[in-house]
């Protein structure tokens, strides 16, 4: 059974700092890995999706990497801003079927960026 | 671009009542997924449908049922509601040819 772990559980940084969020998964047979942002009580905003054949994806100040063989992904946020404060969730889509959207989520990292 | 639409956005029900949540997928998406996110928890997969047939099943209680209709929208029916059913319920849709699923904004169900 796939298990996804995110470290740290919470992170508080001053504005402008670069930071890294970590995600690990136990079963490397995945279709893709996705990073989401969730504001309190709100929906899931997809940030980046990395296909299993890819090593990284970039969007603006965000860069996500994937090392499928070691079961690890990192989300790098450059020049953090208070507006980045949210919970960041990592999720993987397991291979072996056609349910690509059946995701296993990590518990999330609660990020606080203070001015 | 059209997104996944969920209705209602908020729902308050009493214990033992029934609730119906609706999901309208992105046009031309043939697969729908339902997730439940309890307070402080990560989203948990409940059930999925492909071309109106159940394609996968997760930790969905027997009190819950779901189906996908001919227009590809889906409904999650929840009966004999319990306090522990209070959660955010997400729907996601996907086109079979694409591995990315897109999420709706969720329905917040509160059982009192």
PDB file of N, CA, C and O in Angstrom, chain A residues 31-32 34 36 38 40-46 49 51 89 93 98-108, chain B residues 33 35 37 40-45 48 55-57 88 90 94-96 98-101 103-106 108:
ATOM      1  N   UNK A  31       2.438   6.885 -11.686  1.00  0.00           N
ATOM      2  CA  UNK A  31       2.218   7.554 -12.971  1.00  0.00           C
ATOM      3  C   UNK A  31       2.761   8.985 -12.919  1.00  0.00           C
ATOM      4  O   UNK A  31       3.391   9.464 -13.837  1.00  0.00           O
ATOM      5  N   UNK A  32       2.421   9.651 -11.828  1.00  0.00           N
ATOM      6  CA  UNK A  32       2.866  11.027 -11.678  1.00  0.00           C
ATOM      7  C   UNK A  32       2.825  11.435 -10.222  1.00  0.00           C
ATOM      8  O   UNK A  32       2.313  10.705  -9.356  1.00  0.00           O
ATOM      9  N   UNK A  34       2.101  15.037  -7.839  1.00  0.00           N
ATOM     10  CA  UNK A  34       1.509  16.363  -7.946  1.00  0.00           C
ATOM     11  C   UNK A  34       1.661  17.102  -6.621  1.00  0.00           C
ATOM     12  O   UNK A  34       1.526  16.507  -5.544  1.00  0.00           O
ATOM     13  N   UNK A  36       0.095  20.270  -4.436  1.00  0.00           N
ATOM     14  CA  UNK A  36      -1.086  21.107  -4.314  1.00  0.00           C
ATOM     15  C   UNK A  36      -0.863  22.143  -3.219  1.00  0.00           C
ATOM     16  O   UNK A  36      -0.108  21.923  -2.273  1.00  0.00           O
ATOM     17  N   UNK A  38      -3.269  24.330  -0.450  1.00  0.00           N
ATOM     18  CA  UNK A  38      -4.605  24.414   0.119  1.00  0.00           C
ATOM     19  C   UNK A  38      -4.625  25.488   1.197  1.00  0.00           C
ATOM     20  O   UNK A  38      -3.905  25.410   2.182  1.00  0.00           O
ATOM     21  N   UNK A  40      -6.706  27.462   4.237  1.00  0.00           N
ATOM     22  CA  UNK A  40      -7.580  26.913   5.274  1.00  0.00           C
ATOM     23  C   UNK A  40      -9.039  26.827   4.841  1.00  0.00           C
ATOM     24  O   UNK A  40      -9.634  27.825   4.433  1.00  0.00           O
ATOM     25  N   UNK A  41      -9.610  25.637   4.914  1.00  0.00           N
ATOM     26  CA  UNK A  41     -11.008  25.427   4.589  1.00  0.00           C
ATOM     27  C   UNK A  41     -11.352  25.548   3.121  1.00  0.00           C
ATOM     28  O   UNK A  41     -12.538  25.545   2.760  1.00  0.00           O
ATOM     29  N   UNK A  42     -10.334  25.652   2.277  1.00  0.00           N
ATOM     30  CA  UNK A  42     -10.575  25.876   0.847  1.00  0.00           C
ATOM     31  C   UNK A  42     -10.235  24.641   0.021  1.00  0.00           C
ATOM     32  O   UNK A  42      -9.853  23.593   0.547  1.00  0.00           O
ATOM     33  N   UNK A  43     -10.368  24.797  -1.291  1.00  0.00           N
ATOM     34  CA  UNK A  43     -10.109  23.694  -2.189  1.00  0.00           C
ATOM     35  C   UNK A  43      -8.632  23.477  -2.460  1.00  0.00           C
ATOM     36  O   UNK A  43      -7.773  24.158  -1.905  1.00  0.00           O
ATOM     37  N   UNK A  44      -8.372  22.516  -3.334  1.00  0.00           N
ATOM     38  CA  UNK A  44      -7.008  22.155  -3.709  1.00  0.00           C
ATOM     39  C   UNK A  44      -6.626  22.882  -4.993  1.00  0.00           C
ATOM     40  O   UNK A  44      -7.322  22.756  -6.000  1.00  0.00           O
ATOM     41  N   UNK A  45      -5.514  23.598  -4.932  1.00  0.00           N
ATOM     42  CA  UNK A  45      -4.991  24.263  -6.119  1.00  0.00           C
ATOM     43  C   UNK A  45      -3.766  23.498  -6.583  1.00  0.00           C
ATOM     44  O   UNK A  45      -2.787  23.377  -5.845  1.00  0.00           O
ATOM     45  N   UNK A  46      -3.827  22.975  -7.798  1.00  0.00           N
ATOM     46  CA  UNK A  46      -2.691  22.235  -8.321  1.00  0.00           C
ATOM     47  C   UNK A  46      -1.560  23.203  -8.673  1.00  0.00           C
ATOM     48  O   UNK A  46      -1.773  24.190  -9.375  1.00  0.00           O
ATOM     49  N   UNK A  49       2.660  19.321 -11.678  1.00  0.00           N
ATOM     50  CA  UNK A  49       2.509  17.883 -11.876  1.00  0.00           C
ATOM     51  C   UNK A  49       3.753  17.383 -12.601  1.00  0.00           C
ATOM     52  O   UNK A  49       4.158  17.975 -13.616  1.00  0.00           O
ATOM     53  N   UNK A  51       5.309  14.070 -14.411  1.00  0.00           N
ATOM     54  CA  UNK A  51       5.087  12.716 -14.905  1.00  0.00           C
ATOM     55  C   UNK A  51       6.236  11.826 -14.423  1.00  0.00           C
ATOM     56  O   UNK A  51       7.328  12.311 -14.150  1.00  0.00           O
ATOM     57  N   UNK A  89       0.431  20.123  -0.140  1.00  0.00           N
ATOM     58  CA  UNK A  89       0.192  18.684  -0.160  1.00  0.00           C
ATOM     59  C   UNK A  89       0.874  18.051  -1.357  1.00  0.00           C
ATOM     60  O   UNK A  89       0.820  18.576  -2.477  1.00  0.00           O
ATOM     61  N   UNK A  93       0.054   9.349  -7.968  1.00  0.00           N
ATOM     62  CA  UNK A  93      -0.889   8.516  -8.696  1.00  0.00           C
ATOM     63  C   UNK A  93      -0.197   7.189  -8.970  1.00  0.00           C
ATOM     64  O   UNK A  93       0.838   7.159  -9.639  1.00  0.00           O
ATOM     65  N   UNK A  98      -5.928   2.085 -14.483  1.00  0.00           N
ATOM     66  CA  UNK A  98      -6.257   3.226 -15.331  1.00  0.00           C
ATOM     67  C   UNK A  98      -6.770   4.403 -14.517  1.00  0.00           C
ATOM     68  O   UNK A  98      -7.136   5.427 -15.077  1.00  0.00           O
ATOM     69  N   UNK A  99      -6.820   4.246 -13.197  1.00  0.00           N
ATOM     70  CA  UNK A  99      -7.321   5.321 -12.341  1.00  0.00           C
ATOM     71  C   UNK A  99      -6.185   6.293 -12.047  1.00  0.00           C
ATOM     72  O   UNK A  99      -5.663   6.357 -10.942  1.00  0.00           O
ATOM     73  N   UNK A 100      -5.807   7.075 -13.072  1.00  0.00           N
ATOM     74  CA  UNK A 100      -4.691   8.003 -12.911  1.00  0.00           C
ATOM     75  C   UNK A 100      -4.965   9.058 -11.854  1.00  0.00           C
ATOM     76  O   UNK A 100      -4.058   9.600 -11.235  1.00  0.00           O
ATOM     77  N   UNK A 101      -6.233   9.366 -11.674  1.00  0.00           N
ATOM     78  CA  UNK A 101      -6.578  10.411 -10.724  1.00  0.00           C
ATOM     79  C   UNK A 101      -6.817   9.901  -9.326  1.00  0.00           C
ATOM     80  O   UNK A 101      -7.217  10.666  -8.450  1.00  0.00           O
ATOM     81  N   UNK A 102      -6.580   8.607  -9.094  1.00  0.00           N
ATOM     82  CA  UNK A 102      -6.684   8.078  -7.745  1.00  0.00           C
ATOM     83  C   UNK A 102      -5.364   8.390  -7.049  1.00  0.00           C
ATOM     84  O   UNK A 102      -4.349   7.741  -7.296  1.00  0.00           O
ATOM     85  N   UNK A 103      -5.402   9.392  -6.211  1.00  0.00           N
ATOM     86  CA  UNK A 103      -4.184   9.909  -5.599  1.00  0.00           C
ATOM     87  C   UNK A 103      -4.079   9.484  -4.148  1.00  0.00           C
ATOM     88  O   UNK A 103      -5.074   9.394  -3.432  1.00  0.00           O
ATOM     89  N   UNK A 104      -2.838   9.257  -3.743  1.00  0.00           N
ATOM     90  CA  UNK A 104      -2.523   9.064  -2.332  1.00  0.00           C
ATOM     91  C   UNK A 104      -1.806  10.319  -1.865  1.00  0.00           C
ATOM     92  O   UNK A 104      -0.769  10.688  -2.428  1.00  0.00           O
ATOM     93  N   UNK A 105      -2.372  10.961  -0.855  1.00  0.00           N
ATOM     94  CA  UNK A 105      -1.856  12.235  -0.382  1.00  0.00           C
ATOM     95  C   UNK A 105      -0.964  12.059   0.841  1.00  0.00           C
ATOM     96  O   UNK A 105      -1.140  11.136   1.645  1.00  0.00           O
ATOM     97  N   UNK A 106      -0.037  12.996   0.982  1.00  0.00           N
ATOM     98  CA  UNK A 106       0.691  13.124   2.227  1.00  0.00           C
ATOM     99  C   UNK A 106      -0.118  13.974   3.197  1.00  0.00           C
ATOM    100  O   UNK A 106      -1.173  14.510   2.842  1.00  0.00           O
ATOM    101  N   UNK A 107       0.395  14.103   4.413  1.00  0.00           N
ATOM    102  CA  UNK A 107      -0.321  14.853   5.452  1.00  0.00           C
ATOM    103  C   UNK A 107      -0.167  16.364   5.283  1.00  0.00           C
ATOM    104  O   UNK A 107      -0.875  17.126   5.924  1.00  0.00           O
ATOM    105  N   UNK A 108       0.760  16.752   4.439  1.00  0.00           N
ATOM    106  CA  UNK A 108       0.921  18.174   4.164  1.00  0.00           C
ATOM    107  C   UNK A 108       1.963  18.854   5.027  1.00  0.00           C
ATOM    108  O   UNK A 108       2.330  18.379   6.114  1.00  0.00           O
TER     109      UNK A 108
ATOM    110  N   UNK B  33     -13.641  11.208  -9.775  1.00  0.00           N
ATOM    111  CA  UNK B  33     -13.140  10.683  -8.506  1.00  0.00           C
ATOM    112  C   UNK B  33     -13.765  11.473  -7.361  1.00  0.00           C
ATOM    113  O   UNK B  33     -13.932  12.685  -7.455  1.00  0.00           O
ATOM    114  N   UNK B  35     -13.301  12.317  -3.170  1.00  0.00           N
ATOM    115  CA  UNK B  35     -12.402  12.286  -2.023  1.00  0.00           C
ATOM    116  C   UNK B  35     -13.100  12.915  -0.814  1.00  0.00           C
ATOM    117  O   UNK B  35     -13.941  13.807  -0.957  1.00  0.00           O
ATOM    118  N   UNK B  37     -12.099  14.772   2.881  1.00  0.00           N
ATOM    119  CA  UNK B  37     -11.031  15.340   3.705  1.00  0.00           C
ATOM    120  C   UNK B  37     -11.611  15.785   5.036  1.00  0.00           C
ATOM    121  O   UNK B  37     -12.298  16.805   5.127  1.00  0.00           O
ATOM    122  N   UNK B  40      -8.262  18.634   9.495  1.00  0.00           N
ATOM    123  CA  UNK B  40      -6.860  18.367   9.780  1.00  0.00           C
ATOM    124  C   UNK B  40      -6.298  17.117   9.135  1.00  0.00           C
ATOM    125  O   UNK B  40      -5.186  16.694   9.461  1.00  0.00           O
ATOM    126  N   UNK B  41      -7.048  16.526   8.227  1.00  0.00           N
ATOM    127  CA  UNK B  41      -6.610  15.283   7.571  1.00  0.00           C
ATOM    128  C   UNK B  41      -6.261  15.528   6.102  1.00  0.00           C
ATOM    129  O   UNK B  41      -6.604  16.561   5.542  1.00  0.00           O
ATOM    130  N   UNK B  42      -5.578  14.564   5.510  1.00  0.00           N
ATOM    131  CA  UNK B  42      -5.343  14.656   4.070  1.00  0.00           C
ATOM    132  C   UNK B  42      -6.527  14.022   3.349  1.00  0.00           C
ATOM    133  O   UNK B  42      -7.264  13.210   3.912  1.00  0.00           O
ATOM    134  N   UNK B  43      -6.748  14.385   2.103  1.00  0.00           N
ATOM    135  CA  UNK B  43      -7.870  13.818   1.342  1.00  0.00           C
ATOM    136  C   UNK B  43      -7.730  12.306   1.182  1.00  0.00           C
ATOM    137  O   UNK B  43      -6.637  11.806   0.901  1.00  0.00           O
ATOM    138  N   UNK B  44      -8.841  11.609   1.366  1.00  0.00           N
ATOM    139  CA  UNK B  44      -8.866  10.165   1.221  1.00  0.00           C
ATOM    140  C   UNK B  44      -9.773   9.789   0.053  1.00  0.00           C
ATOM    141  O   UNK B  44     -10.901  10.271  -0.043  1.00  0.00           O
ATOM    142  N   UNK B  45      -9.287   8.905  -0.803  1.00  0.00           N
ATOM    143  CA  UNK B  45     -10.046   8.470  -1.971  1.00  0.00           C
ATOM    144  C   UNK B  45     -11.253   7.635  -1.538  1.00  0.00           C
ATOM    145  O   UNK B  45     -11.137   6.737  -0.711  1.00  0.00           O
ATOM    146  N   UNK B  48     -14.420   5.956  -7.642  1.00  0.00           N
ATOM    147  CA  UNK B  48     -14.247   6.582  -8.947  1.00  0.00           C
ATOM    148  C   UNK B  48     -15.116   5.889  -9.989  1.00  0.00           C
ATOM    149  O   UNK B  48     -15.503   4.725  -9.817  1.00  0.00           O
ATOM    150  N   UNK B  55     -15.070   2.321 -11.303  1.00  0.00           N
ATOM    151  CA  UNK B  55     -13.766   1.837 -11.726  1.00  0.00           C
ATOM    152  C   UNK B  55     -12.847   1.485 -10.568  1.00  0.00           C
ATOM    153  O   UNK B  55     -11.928   0.684 -10.719  1.00  0.00           O
ATOM    154  N   UNK B  56     -13.092   2.072  -9.412  1.00  0.00           N
ATOM    155  CA  UNK B  56     -12.247   1.801  -8.260  1.00  0.00           C
ATOM    156  C   UNK B  56     -13.000   2.209  -6.990  1.00  0.00           C
ATOM    157  O   UNK B  56     -13.894   3.062  -7.040  1.00  0.00           O
ATOM    158  N   UNK B  57     -12.624   1.598  -5.917  1.00  0.00           N
ATOM    159  CA  UNK B  57     -13.308   1.867  -4.663  1.00  0.00           C
ATOM    160  C   UNK B  57     -12.292   1.955  -3.553  1.00  0.00           C
ATOM    161  O   UNK B  57     -11.382   1.124  -3.470  1.00  0.00           O
ATOM    162  N   UNK B  88     -14.763  18.018   4.109  1.00  0.00           N
ATOM    163  CA  UNK B  88     -14.761  18.585   2.766  1.00  0.00           C
ATOM    164  C   UNK B  88     -14.791  17.421   1.797  1.00  0.00           C
ATOM    165  O   UNK B  88     -13.982  16.482   1.926  1.00  0.00           O
ATOM    166  N   UNK B  90     -14.333  16.387  -2.069  1.00  0.00           N
ATOM    167  CA  UNK B  90     -13.820  16.860  -3.348  1.00  0.00           C
ATOM    168  C   UNK B  90     -14.181  15.890  -4.460  1.00  0.00           C
ATOM    169  O   UNK B  90     -14.196  14.671  -4.270  1.00  0.00           O
ATOM    170  N   UNK B  94     -11.147  13.678 -14.997  1.00  0.00           N
ATOM    171  CA  UNK B  94      -9.989  13.366 -15.829  1.00  0.00           C
ATOM    172  C   UNK B  94     -10.488  12.827 -17.159  1.00  0.00           C
ATOM    173  O   UNK B  94     -11.532  12.171 -17.233  1.00  0.00           O
ATOM    174  N   UNK B  95      -9.692  13.117 -18.174  1.00  0.00           N
ATOM    175  CA  UNK B  95      -9.922  12.486 -19.463  1.00  0.00           C
ATOM    176  C   UNK B  95      -9.050  11.250 -19.535  1.00  0.00           C
ATOM    177  O   UNK B  95      -7.879  11.300 -19.163  1.00  0.00           O
ATOM    178  N   UNK B  96      -9.596  10.159 -19.992  1.00  0.00           N
ATOM    179  CA  UNK B  96      -8.886   8.877 -19.975  1.00  0.00           C
ATOM    180  C   UNK B  96      -7.518   8.956 -20.649  1.00  0.00           C
ATOM    181  O   UNK B  96      -6.591   8.246 -20.286  1.00  0.00           O
ATOM    182  N   UNK B  98      -5.433  11.366 -20.584  1.00  0.00           N
ATOM    183  CA  UNK B  98      -4.528  12.277 -19.901  1.00  0.00           C
ATOM    184  C   UNK B  98      -4.404  11.829 -18.449  1.00  0.00           C
ATOM    185  O   UNK B  98      -5.394  11.486 -17.830  1.00  0.00           O
ATOM    186  N   UNK B  99      -3.199  11.834 -17.912  1.00  0.00           N
ATOM    187  CA  UNK B  99      -3.034  11.311 -16.550  1.00  0.00           C
ATOM    188  C   UNK B  99      -3.317  12.322 -15.456  1.00  0.00           C
ATOM    189  O   UNK B  99      -3.260  11.977 -14.284  1.00  0.00           O
ATOM    190  N   UNK B 100      -3.609  13.568 -15.803  1.00  0.00           N
ATOM    191  CA  UNK B 100      -3.832  14.565 -14.764  1.00  0.00           C
ATOM    192  C   UNK B 100      -5.311  14.682 -14.450  1.00  0.00           C
ATOM    193  O   UNK B 100      -6.156  14.758 -15.337  1.00  0.00           O
ATOM    194  N   UNK B 101      -5.619  14.685 -13.155  1.00  0.00           N
ATOM    195  CA  UNK B 101      -6.986  14.906 -12.686  1.00  0.00           C
ATOM    196  C   UNK B 101      -7.097  16.328 -12.162  1.00  0.00           C
ATOM    197  O   UNK B 101      -6.164  16.862 -11.575  1.00  0.00           O
ATOM    198  N   UNK B 103      -9.306  19.093  -9.846  1.00  0.00           N
ATOM    199  CA  UNK B 103     -10.183  19.085  -8.679  1.00  0.00           C
ATOM    200  C   UNK B 103     -11.170  20.237  -8.692  1.00  0.00           C
ATOM    201  O   UNK B 103     -10.851  21.351  -9.130  1.00  0.00           O
ATOM    202  N   UNK B 104     -12.367  19.965  -8.149  1.00  0.00           N
ATOM    203  CA  UNK B 104     -13.326  21.017  -7.883  1.00  0.00           C
ATOM    204  C   UNK B 104     -13.008  21.703  -6.569  1.00  0.00           C
ATOM    205  O   UNK B 104     -12.062  21.330  -5.869  1.00  0.00           O
ATOM    206  N   UNK B 105     -13.796  22.714  -6.238  1.00  0.00           N
ATOM    207  CA  UNK B 105     -13.552  23.496  -5.025  1.00  0.00           C
ATOM    208  C   UNK B 105     -14.068  22.816  -3.760  1.00  0.00           C
ATOM    209  O   UNK B 105     -13.804  23.273  -2.661  1.00  0.00           O
ATOM    210  N   UNK B 106     -14.818  21.756  -3.944  1.00  0.00           N
ATOM    211  CA  UNK B 106     -15.246  20.984  -2.782  1.00  0.00           C
ATOM    212  C   UNK B 106     -16.610  21.391  -2.246  1.00  0.00           C
ATOM    213  O   UNK B 106     -17.085  22.506  -2.481  1.00  0.00           O
ATOM    214  N   UNK B 108     -18.438  21.525   1.472  1.00  0.00           N
ATOM    215  CA  UNK B 108     -18.230  21.368   2.914  1.00  0.00           C
ATOM    216  C   UNK B 108     -19.520  20.884   3.539  1.00  0.00           C
ATOM    217  O   UNK B 108     -20.525  21.594   3.531  1.00  0.00           O
TER     218      UNK B 108
END
